[in-house]
PDB file of C-alpha atoms in Angstrom:
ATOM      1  CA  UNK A 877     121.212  72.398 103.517  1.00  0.00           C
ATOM      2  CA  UNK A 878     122.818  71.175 100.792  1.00  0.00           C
ATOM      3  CA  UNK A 879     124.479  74.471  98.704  1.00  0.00           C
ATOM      4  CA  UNK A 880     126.244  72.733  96.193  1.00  0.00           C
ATOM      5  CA  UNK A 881     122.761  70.763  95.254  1.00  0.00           C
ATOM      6  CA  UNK A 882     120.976  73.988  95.052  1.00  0.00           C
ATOM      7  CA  UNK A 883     123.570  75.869  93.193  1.00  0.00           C
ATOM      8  CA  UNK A 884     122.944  72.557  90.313  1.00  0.00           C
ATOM      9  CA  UNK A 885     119.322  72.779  90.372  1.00  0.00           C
ATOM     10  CA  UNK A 886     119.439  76.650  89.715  1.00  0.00           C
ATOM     11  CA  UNK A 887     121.899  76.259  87.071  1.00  0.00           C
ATOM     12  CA  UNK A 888     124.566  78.033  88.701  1.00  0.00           C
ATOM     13  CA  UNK A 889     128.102  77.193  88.545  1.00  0.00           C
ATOM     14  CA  UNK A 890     130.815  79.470  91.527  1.00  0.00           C
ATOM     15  CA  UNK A 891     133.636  81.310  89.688  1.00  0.00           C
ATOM     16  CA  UNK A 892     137.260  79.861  90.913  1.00  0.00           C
ATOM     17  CA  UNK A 893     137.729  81.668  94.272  1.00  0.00           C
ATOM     18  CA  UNK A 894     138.324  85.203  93.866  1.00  0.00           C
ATOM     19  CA  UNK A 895     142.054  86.678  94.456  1.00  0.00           C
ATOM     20  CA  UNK A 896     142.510  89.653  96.406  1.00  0.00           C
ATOM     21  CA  UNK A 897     143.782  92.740  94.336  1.00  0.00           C
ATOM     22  CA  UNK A 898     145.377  94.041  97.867  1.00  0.00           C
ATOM     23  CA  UNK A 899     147.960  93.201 100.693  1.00  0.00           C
ATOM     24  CA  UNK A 900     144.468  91.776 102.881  1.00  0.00           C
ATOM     25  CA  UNK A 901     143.124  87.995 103.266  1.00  0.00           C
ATOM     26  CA  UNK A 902     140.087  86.383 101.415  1.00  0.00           C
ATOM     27  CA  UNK A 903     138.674  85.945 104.824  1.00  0.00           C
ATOM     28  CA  UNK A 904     139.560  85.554 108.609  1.00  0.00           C
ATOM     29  CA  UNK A 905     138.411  83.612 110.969  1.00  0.00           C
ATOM     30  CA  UNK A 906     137.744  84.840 114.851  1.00  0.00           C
ATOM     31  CA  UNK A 907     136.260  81.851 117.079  1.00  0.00           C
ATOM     32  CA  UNK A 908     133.127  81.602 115.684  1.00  0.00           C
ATOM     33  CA  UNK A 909     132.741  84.213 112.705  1.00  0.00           C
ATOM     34  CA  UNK A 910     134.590  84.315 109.713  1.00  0.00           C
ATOM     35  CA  UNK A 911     135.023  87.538 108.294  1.00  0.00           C
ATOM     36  CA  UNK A 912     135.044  88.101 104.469  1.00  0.00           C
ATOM     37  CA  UNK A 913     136.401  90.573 102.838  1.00  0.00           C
ATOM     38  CA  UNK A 914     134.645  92.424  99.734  1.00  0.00           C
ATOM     39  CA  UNK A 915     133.705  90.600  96.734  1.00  0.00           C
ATOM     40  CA  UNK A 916     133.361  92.547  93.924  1.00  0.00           C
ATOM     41  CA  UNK A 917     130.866  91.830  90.638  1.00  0.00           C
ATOM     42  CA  UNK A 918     133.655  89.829  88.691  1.00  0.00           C
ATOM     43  CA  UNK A 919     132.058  87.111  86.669  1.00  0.00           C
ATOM     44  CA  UNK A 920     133.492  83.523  85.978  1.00  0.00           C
ATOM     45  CA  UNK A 921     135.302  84.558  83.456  1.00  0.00           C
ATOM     46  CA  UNK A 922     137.443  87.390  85.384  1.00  0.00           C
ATOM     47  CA  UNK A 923     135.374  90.320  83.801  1.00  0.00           C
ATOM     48  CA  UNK A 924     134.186  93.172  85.802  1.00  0.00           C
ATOM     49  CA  UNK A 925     130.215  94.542  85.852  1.00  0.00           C
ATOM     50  CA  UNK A 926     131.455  97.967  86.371  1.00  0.00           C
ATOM     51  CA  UNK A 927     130.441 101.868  86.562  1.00  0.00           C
ATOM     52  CA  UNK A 928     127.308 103.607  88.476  1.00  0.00           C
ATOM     53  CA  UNK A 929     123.712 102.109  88.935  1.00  0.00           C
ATOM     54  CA  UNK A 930     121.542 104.723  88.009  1.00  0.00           C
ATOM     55  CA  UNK A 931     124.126 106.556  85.413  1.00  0.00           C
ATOM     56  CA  UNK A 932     125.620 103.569  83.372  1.00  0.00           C
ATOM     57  CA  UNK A 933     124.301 100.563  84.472  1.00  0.00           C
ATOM     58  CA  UNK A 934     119.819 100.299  84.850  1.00  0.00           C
ATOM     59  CA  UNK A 935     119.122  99.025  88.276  1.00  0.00           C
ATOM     60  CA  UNK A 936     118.642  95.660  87.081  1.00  0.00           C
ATOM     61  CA  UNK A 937     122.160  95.269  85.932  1.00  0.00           C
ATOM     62  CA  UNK A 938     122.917  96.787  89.375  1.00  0.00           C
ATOM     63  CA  UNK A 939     120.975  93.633  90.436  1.00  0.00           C
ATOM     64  CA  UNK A 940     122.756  91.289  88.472  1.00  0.00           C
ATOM     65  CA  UNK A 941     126.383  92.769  89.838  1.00  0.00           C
ATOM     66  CA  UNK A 942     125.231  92.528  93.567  1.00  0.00           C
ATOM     67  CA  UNK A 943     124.522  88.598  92.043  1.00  0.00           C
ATOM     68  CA  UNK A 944     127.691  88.281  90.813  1.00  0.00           C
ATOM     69  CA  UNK A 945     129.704  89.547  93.652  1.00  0.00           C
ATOM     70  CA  UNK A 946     127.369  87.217  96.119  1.00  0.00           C
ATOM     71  CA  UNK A 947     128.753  84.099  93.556  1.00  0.00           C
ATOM     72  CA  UNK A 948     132.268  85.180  94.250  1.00  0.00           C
ATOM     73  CA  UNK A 949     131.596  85.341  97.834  1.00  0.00           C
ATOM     74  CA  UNK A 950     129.854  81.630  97.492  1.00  0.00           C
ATOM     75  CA  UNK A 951     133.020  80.662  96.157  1.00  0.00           C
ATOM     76  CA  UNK A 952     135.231  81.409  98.677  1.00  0.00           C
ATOM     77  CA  UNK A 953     132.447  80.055 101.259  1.00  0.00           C
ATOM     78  CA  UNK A 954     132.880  76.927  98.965  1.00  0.00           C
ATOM     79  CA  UNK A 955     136.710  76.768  98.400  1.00  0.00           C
ATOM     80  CA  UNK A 956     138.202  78.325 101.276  1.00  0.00           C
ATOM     81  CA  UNK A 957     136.629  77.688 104.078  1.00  0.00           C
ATOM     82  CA  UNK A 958     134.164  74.878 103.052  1.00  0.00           C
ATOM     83  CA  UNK A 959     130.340  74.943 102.923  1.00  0.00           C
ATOM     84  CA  UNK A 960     129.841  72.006 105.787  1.00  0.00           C
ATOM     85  CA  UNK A 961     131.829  74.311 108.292  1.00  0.00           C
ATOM     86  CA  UNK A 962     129.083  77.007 107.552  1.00  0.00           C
ATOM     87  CA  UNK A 963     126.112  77.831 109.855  1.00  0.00           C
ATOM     88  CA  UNK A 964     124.558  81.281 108.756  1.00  0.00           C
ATOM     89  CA  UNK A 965     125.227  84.494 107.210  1.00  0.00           C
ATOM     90  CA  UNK A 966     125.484  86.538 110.160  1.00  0.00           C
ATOM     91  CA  UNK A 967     125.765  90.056 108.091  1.00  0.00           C
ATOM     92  CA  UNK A 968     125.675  91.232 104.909  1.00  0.00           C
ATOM     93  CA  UNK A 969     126.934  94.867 103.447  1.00  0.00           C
ATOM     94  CA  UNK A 970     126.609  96.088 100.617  1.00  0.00           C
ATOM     95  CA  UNK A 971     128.181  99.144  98.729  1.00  0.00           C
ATOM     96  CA  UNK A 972     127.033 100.112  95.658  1.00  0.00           C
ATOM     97  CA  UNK A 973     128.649 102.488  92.971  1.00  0.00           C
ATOM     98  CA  UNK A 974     126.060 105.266  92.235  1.00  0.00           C
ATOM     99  CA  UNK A 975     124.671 108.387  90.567  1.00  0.00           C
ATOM    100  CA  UNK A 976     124.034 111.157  92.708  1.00  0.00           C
ATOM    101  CA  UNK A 977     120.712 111.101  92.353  1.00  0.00           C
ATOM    102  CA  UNK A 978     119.859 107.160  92.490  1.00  0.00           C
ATOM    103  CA  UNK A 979     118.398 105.934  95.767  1.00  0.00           C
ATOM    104  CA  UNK A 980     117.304 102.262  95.120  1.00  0.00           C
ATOM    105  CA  UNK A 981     120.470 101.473  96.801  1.00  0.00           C
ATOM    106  CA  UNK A 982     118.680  98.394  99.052  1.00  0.00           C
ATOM    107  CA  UNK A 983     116.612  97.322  95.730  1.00  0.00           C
ATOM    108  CA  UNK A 984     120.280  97.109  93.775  1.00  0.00           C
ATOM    109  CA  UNK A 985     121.548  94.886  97.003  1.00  0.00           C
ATOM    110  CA  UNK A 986     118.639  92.761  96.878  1.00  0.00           C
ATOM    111  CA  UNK A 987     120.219  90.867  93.938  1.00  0.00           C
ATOM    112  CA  UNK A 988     122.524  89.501  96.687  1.00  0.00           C
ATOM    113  CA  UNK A 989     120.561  88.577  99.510  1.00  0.00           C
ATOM    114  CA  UNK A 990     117.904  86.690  97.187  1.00  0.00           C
ATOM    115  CA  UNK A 991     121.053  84.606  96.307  1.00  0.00           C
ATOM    116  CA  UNK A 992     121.827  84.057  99.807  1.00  0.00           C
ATOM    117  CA  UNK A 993     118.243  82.895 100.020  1.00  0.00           C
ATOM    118  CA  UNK A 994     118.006  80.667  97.384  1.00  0.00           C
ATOM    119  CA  UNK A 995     120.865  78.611  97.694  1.00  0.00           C
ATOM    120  CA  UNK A 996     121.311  78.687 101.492  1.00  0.00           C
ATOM    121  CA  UNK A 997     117.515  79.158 102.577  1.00  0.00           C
ATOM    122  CA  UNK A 998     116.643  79.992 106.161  1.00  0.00           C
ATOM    123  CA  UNK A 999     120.936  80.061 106.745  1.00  0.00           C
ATOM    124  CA  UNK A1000     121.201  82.617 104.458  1.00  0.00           C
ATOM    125  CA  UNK A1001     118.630  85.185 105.817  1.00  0.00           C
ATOM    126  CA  UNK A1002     121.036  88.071 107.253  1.00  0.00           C
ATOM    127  CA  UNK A1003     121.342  91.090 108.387  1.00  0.00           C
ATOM    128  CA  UNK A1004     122.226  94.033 106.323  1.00  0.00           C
ATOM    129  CA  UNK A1005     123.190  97.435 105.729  1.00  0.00           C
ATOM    130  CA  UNK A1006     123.199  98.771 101.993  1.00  0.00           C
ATOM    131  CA  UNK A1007     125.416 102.026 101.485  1.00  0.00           C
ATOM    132  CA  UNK A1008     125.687 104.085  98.128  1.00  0.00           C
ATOM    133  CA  UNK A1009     129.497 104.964  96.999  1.00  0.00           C
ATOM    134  CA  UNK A1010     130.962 107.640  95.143  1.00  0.00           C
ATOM    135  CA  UNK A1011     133.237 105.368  93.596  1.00  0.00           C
ATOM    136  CA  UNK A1012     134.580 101.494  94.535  1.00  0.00           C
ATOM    137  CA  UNK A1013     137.525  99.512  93.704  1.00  0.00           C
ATOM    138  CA  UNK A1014     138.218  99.035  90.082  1.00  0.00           C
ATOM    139  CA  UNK A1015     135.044 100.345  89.360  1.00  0.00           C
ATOM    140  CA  UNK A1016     133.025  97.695  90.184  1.00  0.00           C
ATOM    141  CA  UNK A1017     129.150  98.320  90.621  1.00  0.00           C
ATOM    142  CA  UNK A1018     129.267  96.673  93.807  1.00  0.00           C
ATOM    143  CA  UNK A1019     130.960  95.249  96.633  1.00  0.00           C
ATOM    144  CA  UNK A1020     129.414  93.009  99.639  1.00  0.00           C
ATOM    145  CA  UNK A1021     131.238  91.792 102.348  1.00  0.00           C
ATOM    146  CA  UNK A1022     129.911  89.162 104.970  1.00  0.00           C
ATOM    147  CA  UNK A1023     130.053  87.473 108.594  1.00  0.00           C
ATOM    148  CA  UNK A1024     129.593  84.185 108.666  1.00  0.00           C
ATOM    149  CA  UNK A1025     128.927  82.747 111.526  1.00  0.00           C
ATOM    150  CA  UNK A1026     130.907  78.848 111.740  1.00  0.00           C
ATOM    151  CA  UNK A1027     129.841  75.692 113.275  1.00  0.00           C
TER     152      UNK A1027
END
């Protein structure tokens, strides 16, 4: 599996590794798993895909945010901890900023496990749970956070 090479051939390029806007780590590493901590939908450029799926944002911009925040967590795979010390995503979560009334929650999460997929293939199939907020940090559409499980 060779991430960077897919990453090219889809004409993606990882944001710098995101900082974290809290007293916490990027990630942390116990034996075998490596814990990350939620990426947000920030894009390369530092701009946030913010407000509520369903009330602000259609659900394929939700998509495109649970995309961006699985780039950011690509990034810190990539910078931080390395891509050749990577096995698997173990598990995926995602939260996603909603209306009260939207419940396409694992449709808006989708846009970050076909990522996963794509660039990592049979190594990025995961487990998952998909969970709709009230609200989430900075008012970002959506957060994922992942275990990684290290070779």
């Amino acid at each position: 599996m060779n991430i960077d090479q897919k990453l090219s051939e889809l004409g993606l390029k990882l944001p710098p590794a995101p900082k974290p806007v809290g007293l916490y780590q990027p990630f942390v590493v116990s034996g075998k798993l490596a814990f990350l901590s939620g990426q947000i939908s920030r894009d390369a450029e530092g701009k946030l895909l913010t407000g509520k799926v369903g009330l602000d944002l259609s659900l394929a911009e939700g998509q495109a945010a649970a995309r961006l925040a699985a780039l950011n967590a690509l990034s810190i795979m990539k910078h931080l901890i390395g891509f050749e010390k990577i096995r698997r995503v173990v598990k995926m979560t995602g939260f996603v900023q909603t209306a009260p009334d939207f419940y396409e929650i694992p449709a808006v999460v989708n846009g970050a496990s076909e990522l996963f997929a794509e660039v990592m293939g049979e190594s990025g199939s995961h487990a998952r749970s998909a969970v709709g907020m009230a609200s989430l940090p900075l008012n970002a559409a959506v957060e994922i956070e992942l275990i990684l499980e290290l070779k």
